[in-house]
Amino acid sequence: FVHQMNCQGILKTDDYITRFFRLSTQMVVELCYRLIPEMTNTNSTAVRNKVFHTIDAYVKLIALLVKHSGDTTNTATKINLLNKVLGIVAGVLLQDHDSHQMEFQQLPYHRIFIMLFLELNAPEPILDTINYQILTAFCHTLHILRPAKSPGFSYAWLELVSHRVFLGRLLVVTPQQKGWSMYAQLLVDLFKYLAPFLRNAELAKPVTLLYKGTLRVLLVLLHDFPEFLCDYHYGFCDVIPPNCIQMRNLILSAFPRNMRLPDPFTPNLKVDMLAEISHAPRVLTNYSSTIQPISFRKDLDSYLKLRAPVTFLSELRSNLQVSNEPGMRYNIPLMNALVLYVGVQAITHIRSKGLTPNMTTIAHSSHMDIFQNLAVDLDTEGRYLFLNAIANQLRYPNSHTHYFSCTLLYLFAEANTEAIQEQITRVLLERLIVNRPHPWGLLITFIELIKNPSYKFWNHEFVHCAPEIEKLFESVARSCMVQKHVQVPSENELPDLQSLTSQTAFSVA
């Protein structure tokens, strides 16, 4: 058949090839639009099979042409043809999406993409040599068709990016983790699309389904590919709205499979004695490039080294603020980048003196000057974002977790108003009262806060501001404090932290 096509001149020129694939794609899609209205409860399988039979035949033709175009050694011709076909199908999809709008059908495009992907990932020597380029082509196409560009294709898109073969090829089979960055980009596309709905808690039924699907994908990644979530946690948390607590907890709870987490509820756990605490985690997002403009980055580096210019701290808030509109006042990516950058520089500075980060060595430095200034100078909204940026680094045992845990406790101890201490408590507690999992670093920080008498946690007014809040704190304390240094009133009917967090249905969106 391919030989006949060549004889007829259908594949003779670039224009002919483009026209052939565009018309062929439109024909199989039109068939789908014709047959789907005829679907009833009794004939749905037969109609679907008819549609799939036609689409699958078309996909087999594409796969044959890709495999046998050019010489066996000329891989560029094969990839160029695949890119052309994927681009044409994507173009037809976008045009169809715009013209049909609410009546748009995802089914034919989903079938074309998934069947073509499976065909081109079959175990054949001719395909194995170009497997990475095939994956790149599909990832690029899915990025073009991301939910923000084609919302009507969102469900099919999520099914494609969460397909077991797609996941396995990108995150396991491709050597040297070369597929990780491409898959991370697709997840960022998904989070960015969901963000406005989640930020405003506008979860209509279609968005709720997409959100639940996203959580399931994250659970699969947490279980099967935790190192991937560990390495890209920063980039993901950067685009997830602050109020999406459970989604963020799923990402931050990931830890390498070769690590055994110490039980955070162990009495007198010496965190600074753990071997892993001295190891820096891998962060594959280029967060330092977010610190813009260049003049601000220069002033930041200068202040960290010399505590000059003296105006740096007083101008810090204005550099982070972008508007006066409540809820949109601050540049969140810049805030997140600043916090991690300063923390990493602080760890390097402390280690250069032959010391290790602890409550003493982190104090009285240019790095802590910046953090204390932000805690005091920012308004409630800004401080909440700043404390969230710190809490996003409380993960599995590593040097970042240890440093930022110490930093949060130091800010609590040195706070000049109870409002700061209350907000630190809120940021930690709201991450603990949603369903599990909970990040290890989050648990050890909160346990230390309520257990160590030097923080006088139980003496603060906000702990006793309302009976339900007081009961919640007491319940958490009962789980965390094995040997209580402070007398906590007994309430026998209260659940412990672990049962509380697994039963409480708090809003996470």
Coordinates of C-alpha atoms in Angstrom, one line a residue:
F1 CA 0.0 0.0 0.0
V2 CA 2.8 2.4 0.9
H3 CA 4.5 1.4 -2.4
Q4 CA 1.2 2.3 -4.3
M5 CA 1.1 5.7 -2.5
N6 CA 4.6 6.4 -3.7
C7 CA 3.7 5.4 -7.2
Q8 CA 0.7 7.7 -7.2
G9 CA 3.0 10.6 -6.1
I10 CA 1.1 11.1 -2.8
L11 CA 4.3 11.3 -0.8
K12 CA 6.3 13.0 -3.5
T13 CA 6.6 16.5 -2.1
D14 CA 6.3 18.2 1.3
D15 CA 3.0 19.9 0.3
Y16 CA 1.5 16.6 -0.8
I17 CA 2.5 14.9 2.4
T18 CA 1.0 17.7 4.5
R19 CA -2.3 17.7 2.5
F20 CA -2.6 13.9 2.7
F21 CA -2.2 13.7 6.5
R22 CA -4.4 16.8 7.1
L23 CA -7.3 15.4 5.0
S24 CA -6.8 11.9 6.4
T25 CA -7.0 13.2 10.0
Q26 CA -10.1 15.3 9.2
M27 CA -11.8 12.3 7.6
V28 CA -11.3 10.0 10.6
V29 CA -12.4 12.8 13.0
E30 CA -15.5 13.5 10.8
L31 CA -16.4 9.8 11.0
C32 CA -16.3 10.0 14.7
Y33 CA -18.6 13.1 14.7
R34 CA -21.0 11.3 12.4
L35 CA -21.2 8.0 14.4
I36 CA -21.2 9.3 18.0
P37 CA -24.7 10.8 17.9
E38 CA -26.0 7.4 16.9
M39 CA -24.7 5.8 20.1
T40 CA -27.3 4.3 22.5
N41 CA -26.9 2.1 25.5
T42 CA -27.3 -1.0 23.3
N43 CA -25.0 -0.2 20.5
S44 CA -22.3 2.0 22.1
T45 CA -19.6 -0.8 21.9
A46 CA -20.3 -1.5 18.3
V47 CA -20.2 2.2 17.3
R48 CA -17.0 2.7 19.3
N49 CA -15.4 -0.3 17.7
K50 CA -16.2 1.0 14.2
V51 CA -14.6 4.3 15.0
F52 CA -11.6 2.6 16.6
H53 CA -11.2 0.3 13.6
T54 CA -10.8 3.2 11.2
I55 CA -8.6 5.2 13.5
D56 CA -6.3 2.2 14.3
A57 CA -5.9 1.5 10.5
Y58 CA -4.8 5.1 10.0
V59 CA -2.4 4.9 12.9
K60 CA -0.8 1.8 11.5
L61 CA -0.3 3.5 8.2
I62 CA 1.4 6.5 10.0
A63 CA 3.6 4.1 12.0
L64 CA 4.6 2.2 8.8
L65 CA 5.5 5.4 7.0
V66 CA 7.6 6.7 9.9
K67 CA 9.4 3.3 10.3
H68 CA 10.2 3.0 6.6
S69 CA 10.8 6.6 5.5
G70 CA 14.4 7.2 4.4
D71 CA 17.3 4.8 4.9
T72 CA 17.5 2.5 7.9
T73 CA 20.5 4.6 9.0
N74 CA 18.8 8.0 8.3
T75 CA 16.9 8.6 11.5
A76 CA 16.4 12.3 10.9
T77 CA 13.9 11.6 8.0
K78 CA 11.8 9.4 10.3
I79 CA 11.7 11.9 13.1
N80 CA 11.0 14.8 10.7
L81 CA 8.0 12.9 9.3
L82 CA 6.7 12.0 12.9
N83 CA 7.0 15.7 13.9
K84 CA 5.1 16.7 10.8
V85 CA 2.3 14.2 11.4
L86 CA 2.0 15.1 15.1
G87 CA 2.0 18.8 14.2
I88 CA -0.8 18.3 11.6
V89 CA -3.0 16.2 14.1
A90 CA -2.4 18.9 16.8
G91 CA -3.4 21.6 14.3
V92 CA -6.5 19.8 13.2
L93 CA -7.4 19.3 16.9
L94 CA -7.0 23.0 17.8
Q95 CA -9.0 24.1 14.8
D96 CA -11.7 21.6 15.6
H97 CA -11.7 22.7 19.3
D98 CA -12.2 26.3 18.2
S99 CA -15.0 25.5 15.8
H100 CA -17.0 22.9 17.8
Q101 CA -16.3 24.4 21.2
M102 CA -18.8 22.8 23.6
E103 CA -19.5 20.0 21.1
F104 CA -15.8 19.1 20.7
Q105 CA -15.1 15.4 20.8
Q106 CA -11.8 14.3 22.5
L107 CA -12.2 10.6 21.5
P108 CA -10.6 10.4 18.0
Y109 CA -7.6 12.5 19.0
H110 CA -7.0 10.5 22.2
R111 CA -7.1 7.3 20.2
I112 CA -4.7 8.6 17.5
F113 CA -2.2 9.7 20.0
I114 CA -2.2 6.7 22.4
M115 CA -2.2 4.1 19.6
L116 CA 0.5 5.9 17.7
F117 CA 2.6 6.2 20.9
L118 CA 2.2 2.4 21.6
E119 CA 3.0 1.5 17.9
L120 CA 6.2 3.6 18.0
N121 CA 7.3 2.2 21.3
A122 CA 7.0 -1.4 20.3
P123 CA 10.2 -3.5 20.8
E124 CA 11.8 -3.1 17.3
P125 CA 15.4 -2.3 16.6
I126 CA 14.5 0.3 14.1
L127 CA 12.4 2.2 16.7
D128 CA 14.8 1.6 19.7
T129 CA 17.5 3.8 18.0
I130 CA 15.1 6.8 17.8
N131 CA 13.1 6.2 21.0
Y132 CA 14.3 9.4 22.8
Q133 CA 13.4 11.5 19.8
I134 CA 10.0 9.8 19.6
L135 CA 9.4 10.7 23.3
T136 CA 10.6 14.3 22.7
A137 CA 8.2 14.6 19.8
F138 CA 5.2 13.4 21.8
C139 CA 6.0 15.6 24.8
H140 CA 6.4 18.6 22.6
T141 CA 3.0 17.9 21.0
L142 CA 1.3 17.4 24.4
H143 CA 2.9 20.7 25.6
I144 CA 1.4 22.5 22.6
L145 CA -2.0 20.9 23.4
R146 CA -1.8 21.6 27.2
P147 CA -5.1 22.2 29.0
A148 CA -4.7 26.0 28.9
K149 CA -4.6 25.9 25.1
S150 CA -7.3 23.2 24.6
P151 CA -9.5 22.9 27.7
G152 CA -11.9 20.5 25.9
F153 CA -9.1 18.0 25.5
S154 CA -8.0 18.1 29.2
Y155 CA -9.4 14.7 30.2
A156 CA -7.9 12.9 27.2
W157 CA -4.6 14.9 27.8
L158 CA -4.4 13.8 31.4
E159 CA -5.1 10.2 30.4
L160 CA -2.2 10.3 27.9
V161 CA 0.3 11.8 30.3
S162 CA -0.6 9.3 33.1
H163 CA -0.7 6.2 30.8
R164 CA 1.5 3.5 32.3
V165 CA 3.6 3.1 29.1
F166 CA 4.1 6.8 28.8
L167 CA 5.1 7.2 32.4
G168 CA 7.4 4.1 32.2
R169 CA 9.2 5.2 29.1
L170 CA 9.9 8.8 30.3
L171 CA 10.7 8.1 33.9
V172 CA 12.3 4.6 33.8
V173 CA 13.3 3.3 30.4
T174 CA 15.0 6.4 29.0
P175 CA 18.6 6.4 30.3
Q176 CA 20.2 9.0 32.5
Q177 CA 16.8 10.4 33.5
K178 CA 16.7 12.4 30.2
G179 CA 12.9 12.1 30.1
W180 CA 12.4 13.6 33.6
S181 CA 12.5 17.3 32.6
M182 CA 10.0 16.7 29.8
Y183 CA 7.5 15.0 32.1
A184 CA 8.1 17.7 34.7
Q185 CA 7.1 20.4 32.1
L186 CA 3.8 18.5 31.4
L187 CA 2.9 18.4 35.1
V188 CA 3.7 22.1 35.4
D189 CA 1.3 22.7 32.5
L190 CA -1.4 20.8 34.4
F191 CA -0.8 22.6 37.7
K192 CA -0.8 26.0 35.9
Y193 CA -4.2 25.3 34.3
L194 CA -5.7 24.2 37.6
A195 CA -4.2 27.0 39.6
P196 CA -6.9 29.8 39.0
F197 CA -9.7 27.4 39.8
L198 CA -8.1 26.1 43.0
R199 CA -6.9 29.6 44.1
N200 CA -10.5 30.8 44.0
A201 CA -12.0 27.5 45.1
E202 CA -14.1 27.4 41.9
L203 CA -14.4 23.7 41.7
A204 CA -17.3 23.0 39.3
K205 CA -17.8 19.3 38.6
P206 CA -15.5 19.2 35.5
V207 CA -12.7 20.8 37.3
T208 CA -13.2 18.6 40.4
L209 CA -12.8 15.5 38.2
L210 CA -9.6 16.9 36.7
Y211 CA -8.3 17.8 40.2
K212 CA -9.0 14.3 41.5
G213 CA -7.3 12.8 38.5
T214 CA -4.3 15.0 39.2
L215 CA -4.1 13.8 42.8
R216 CA -4.2 10.2 41.6
V217 CA -1.3 10.9 39.2
L218 CA 0.6 12.4 42.1
L219 CA -0.1 9.3 44.3
V220 CA 1.2 7.0 41.5
L221 CA 4.4 9.2 41.3
L222 CA 4.8 9.2 45.1
H223 CA 4.5 5.4 45.2
D224 CA 6.5 4.5 42.1
F225 CA 8.8 7.4 41.2
P226 CA 9.4 9.3 44.5
E227 CA 12.9 10.5 43.4
F228 CA 11.2 12.4 40.5
L229 CA 9.0 14.3 42.9
C230 CA 12.0 14.9 45.2
D231 CA 14.1 16.5 42.4
Y232 CA 11.3 18.7 41.0
H233 CA 9.5 19.6 44.2
Y234 CA 10.5 23.2 43.9
G235 CA 9.2 23.8 40.4
F236 CA 5.9 22.1 41.2
C237 CA 5.3 24.0 44.5
D238 CA 6.1 27.2 42.6
V239 CA 3.0 26.9 40.5
I240 CA 0.6 25.3 43.0
P241 CA -1.5 27.9 44.8
P242 CA -0.8 28.3 48.6
N243 CA -4.2 27.0 49.6
C244 CA -3.7 23.6 47.9
I245 CA -2.3 22.0 51.0
Q246 CA -2.9 18.3 50.3
M247 CA -1.6 18.5 46.7
R248 CA 1.6 20.1 48.0
N249 CA 1.9 17.6 50.9
L250 CA 1.8 14.7 48.4
I251 CA 4.8 16.2 46.6
L252 CA 6.7 17.2 49.7
S253 CA 6.2 13.8 51.4
A254 CA 8.3 12.1 48.7
F255 CA 11.7 10.6 49.8
P256 CA 14.3 8.5 48.0
R257 CA 13.4 4.8 48.0
N258 CA 16.9 3.8 49.4
M259 CA 16.3 5.9 52.6
R260 CA 14.6 4.7 55.8
L261 CA 12.8 7.6 57.4
P262 CA 13.4 7.9 61.2
D263 CA 10.1 7.8 63.1
P264 CA 9.4 11.5 63.8
F265 CA 7.5 10.5 67.0
T266 CA 10.6 8.8 68.5
P267 CA 11.3 10.4 72.0
N268 CA 14.4 12.6 72.1
L269 CA 15.1 12.1 68.4
K270 CA 18.4 13.8 67.6
V271 CA 17.8 15.2 64.1
D272 CA 21.3 16.8 63.8
M273 CA 22.9 13.4 64.5
L274 CA 21.3 11.7 61.5
A275 CA 23.8 10.9 58.7
E276 CA 21.4 12.2 55.9
I277 CA 21.2 15.7 57.5
S278 CA 24.5 16.7 56.1
H279 CA 23.6 15.8 52.5
A280 CA 22.1 18.5 50.2
P281 CA 19.1 17.4 48.2
R282 CA 19.1 17.6 44.4
V283 CA 17.0 20.5 43.1
L284 CA 16.6 20.3 39.3
T285 CA 14.7 23.6 38.9
N286 CA 16.9 26.6 38.1
Y287 CA 15.4 28.7 40.9
S288 CA 18.2 31.3 41.0
S289 CA 17.3 32.5 37.5
T290 CA 14.0 33.7 38.9
I291 CA 15.8 36.3 41.1
Q292 CA 15.4 39.3 38.8
P293 CA 16.1 42.1 37.9
I294 CA 19.9 41.6 37.7
S295 CA 20.4 44.7 39.9
F296 CA 18.3 43.1 42.7
R297 CA 20.4 39.9 42.4
K298 CA 23.6 41.9 42.7
D299 CA 22.4 43.7 45.8
L300 CA 21.3 40.4 47.3
D301 CA 24.7 38.8 46.8
S302 CA 26.4 41.9 48.0
Y303 CA 24.3 42.0 51.2
L304 CA 24.9 38.3 51.9
K305 CA 28.7 38.8 51.7
L306 CA 29.2 42.3 53.1
R307 CA 25.8 43.3 54.7
A308 CA 25.8 46.2 52.2
P309 CA 24.1 48.2 50.7
V310 CA 22.5 49.2 54.0
T311 CA 19.3 50.1 52.1
F312 CA 18.8 46.5 50.9
L313 CA 16.6 45.4 53.8
S314 CA 14.4 48.5 53.8
E315 CA 13.8 48.1 50.1
L316 CA 13.2 44.3 50.2
R317 CA 9.5 44.4 50.6
S318 CA 9.0 46.8 47.7
N319 CA 11.1 44.5 45.5
L320 CA 8.8 41.6 46.3
Q321 CA 5.5 43.6 46.0
V322 CA 3.9 43.9 42.5
S323 CA 0.5 45.4 43.3
N324 CA -1.9 46.6 46.0
E325 CA -4.6 44.2 45.1
P326 CA -5.4 41.8 48.1
G327 CA -4.4 38.2 47.3
M328 CA -2.2 39.4 44.4
R329 CA 0.2 41.7 46.1
Y330 CA 3.4 39.7 45.9
N331 CA 5.6 38.1 43.3
I332 CA 5.3 34.5 44.7
P333 CA 8.0 32.9 42.4
L334 CA 10.5 35.6 43.4
M335 CA 9.6 35.0 47.1
N336 CA 10.1 31.3 46.8
A337 CA 13.4 31.7 44.9
L338 CA 14.7 34.2 47.4
V339 CA 14.0 32.0 50.4
L340 CA 15.7 28.9 48.9
Y341 CA 18.6 30.9 47.5
V342 CA 19.4 32.6 50.8
G343 CA 19.0 29.3 52.7
V344 CA 21.4 27.5 50.4
Q345 CA 23.9 30.3 50.7
A346 CA 23.6 30.2 54.5
I347 CA 24.3 26.5 54.7
T348 CA 27.4 27.0 52.4
H349 CA 28.6 29.9 54.6
I350 CA 28.2 27.9 57.9
R351 CA 29.9 24.8 56.5
S352 CA 32.8 27.0 55.1
K353 CA 33.6 27.8 58.8
G354 CA 33.7 24.1 59.7
L355 CA 30.4 24.3 61.5
T356 CA 27.0 22.7 61.0
P357 CA 23.6 24.5 61.0
N358 CA 21.9 24.6 64.3
M359 CA 20.0 27.2 66.4
T360 CA 23.2 28.9 67.4
T361 CA 25.1 28.9 64.1
I362 CA 22.2 30.2 62.0
A363 CA 21.7 33.3 64.1
H364 CA 23.3 36.8 63.7
S365 CA 24.2 36.5 60.0
S366 CA 23.2 38.4 56.9
H367 CA 21.1 35.5 55.9
M368 CA 19.0 35.5 59.1
D369 CA 18.9 39.3 58.8
I370 CA 16.9 38.9 55.6
F371 CA 14.6 36.3 57.0
Q372 CA 13.9 38.3 60.2
N373 CA 13.3 41.4 58.2
L374 CA 10.8 39.6 56.0
A375 CA 9.0 38.2 59.1
V376 CA 8.7 41.6 60.7
D377 CA 8.3 43.9 57.7
L378 CA 5.8 42.0 55.5
D379 CA 2.1 42.4 56.0
T380 CA -0.1 39.3 56.8
E381 CA -0.4 38.2 53.2
G382 CA 3.3 38.5 52.5
R383 CA 4.4 36.9 55.7
Y384 CA 2.1 33.9 55.0
L385 CA 3.7 33.4 51.5
F386 CA 7.2 33.8 53.1
L387 CA 6.5 31.2 55.8
N388 CA 5.0 28.9 53.2
A389 CA 8.2 29.2 51.1
I390 CA 10.2 28.0 54.2
A391 CA 7.7 25.2 54.9
N392 CA 8.0 24.0 51.3
Q393 CA 11.6 22.9 52.2
L394 CA 10.6 20.8 55.2
R395 CA 10.8 17.4 53.5
Y396 CA 12.8 14.2 54.1
P397 CA 16.1 14.3 56.1
N398 CA 18.6 16.5 54.3
S399 CA 20.5 19.7 54.9
H400 CA 17.8 21.9 53.5
T401 CA 15.1 20.4 55.7
H402 CA 17.4 20.8 58.8
Y403 CA 18.3 24.4 58.1
F404 CA 14.8 25.6 57.3
S405 CA 13.4 23.7 60.3
C406 CA 15.9 25.5 62.6
T407 CA 15.1 28.8 60.8
L408 CA 11.3 28.5 61.4
L409 CA 11.9 27.7 65.1
Y410 CA 14.4 30.5 65.4
L411 CA 11.9 33.0 63.9
F412 CA 9.3 31.8 66.3
A413 CA 11.6 32.2 69.3
E414 CA 12.8 35.6 68.3
A415 CA 9.5 37.0 67.1
N416 CA 8.7 40.5 68.4
T417 CA 4.9 40.0 68.2
E418 CA 2.6 37.1 68.9
A419 CA 1.0 37.6 65.4
I420 CA 4.2 36.2 63.8
Q421 CA 4.2 33.2 66.1
E422 CA 0.5 32.6 65.4
Q423 CA 1.2 32.7 61.7
I424 CA 4.1 30.3 61.9
T425 CA 1.8 27.9 63.9
R426 CA -0.9 28.3 61.3
V427 CA 1.4 27.4 58.4
L428 CA 2.5 24.2 60.1
L429 CA -0.8 23.2 61.5
E430 CA -2.9 23.6 58.4
R431 CA -0.5 21.2 56.6
L432 CA -1.0 18.6 59.5
I433 CA -4.7 18.6 59.7
V434 CA -5.4 17.4 56.1
N435 CA -5.3 13.8 55.2
R436 CA -1.9 12.0 55.2
P437 CA 0.8 11.8 54.0
H438 CA 2.6 14.5 55.9
P439 CA 6.2 15.5 55.1
W440 CA 8.8 14.2 57.7
G441 CA 10.4 17.7 58.2
L442 CA 7.0 19.2 58.9
L443 CA 6.3 16.7 61.7
I444 CA 9.7 17.0 63.4
T445 CA 9.5 20.9 63.3
F446 CA 6.0 21.0 64.8
I447 CA 6.8 18.3 67.4
E448 CA 9.9 20.3 68.5
L449 CA 7.9 23.5 68.7
I450 CA 5.2 22.2 71.1
K451 CA 7.6 19.9 73.0
N452 CA 10.5 22.1 73.8
P453 CA 9.7 24.4 76.8
S454 CA 12.0 27.1 75.6
Y455 CA 9.4 28.1 72.9
K456 CA 6.7 28.5 75.6
F457 CA 4.2 27.4 73.0
W458 CA 1.4 26.6 75.5
N459 CA 1.6 30.1 77.1
H460 CA 0.5 31.9 73.9
E461 CA -3.0 33.4 73.7
F462 CA -3.7 32.0 70.2
V463 CA -3.5 28.4 71.6
H464 CA -6.5 29.2 73.9
C465 CA -8.5 31.6 71.7
A466 CA -11.4 29.2 71.1
P467 CA -12.3 25.8 72.6
E468 CA -12.1 23.9 69.3
I469 CA -8.7 25.3 68.6
E470 CA -7.5 24.4 72.1
K471 CA -8.8 20.9 71.7
L472 CA -7.0 20.5 68.3
F473 CA -3.7 21.6 69.8
E474 CA -4.2 19.2 72.8
S475 CA -5.0 16.4 70.4
V476 CA -1.8 17.1 68.4
A477 CA 0.2 17.3 71.6
R478 CA -1.0 14.0 72.8
S479 CA 0.4 12.3 69.7
C480 CA 3.6 14.3 69.6
M481 CA 4.7 14.7 73.2
V482 CA 5.8 11.4 74.7
Q483 CA 7.1 13.1 77.9
K484 CA 5.2 16.3 78.3
H485 CA 7.1 19.3 79.7
V486 CA 3.9 21.3 80.0
Q487 CA 0.7 20.1 81.6
V488 CA -1.9 19.8 78.9
P489 CA -5.5 19.4 80.1
S490 CA -6.9 15.9 79.5
E491 CA -9.8 15.2 77.1
N492 CA -10.2 11.5 76.9
E493 CA -12.5 11.6 73.9
L494 CA -10.0 13.4 71.7
P495 CA -8.4 11.4 68.9
D496 CA -4.6 11.3 68.4
L497 CA -2.9 13.2 65.6
Q498 CA -2.7 10.2 63.3
S499 CA -6.4 9.3 63.5
L500 CA -7.4 12.9 63.4
T501 CA -5.5 13.6 60.2
S502 CA -6.9 10.5 58.5
Q503 CA -10.5 11.3 59.5
T504 CA -10.7 15.1 59.3
A505 CA -12.2 16.2 56.0
F506 CA -10.8 19.7 55.8
S507 CA -11.0 21.6 52.5
V508 CA -7.8 21.3 50.6
A509 CA -8.6 23.3 47.5

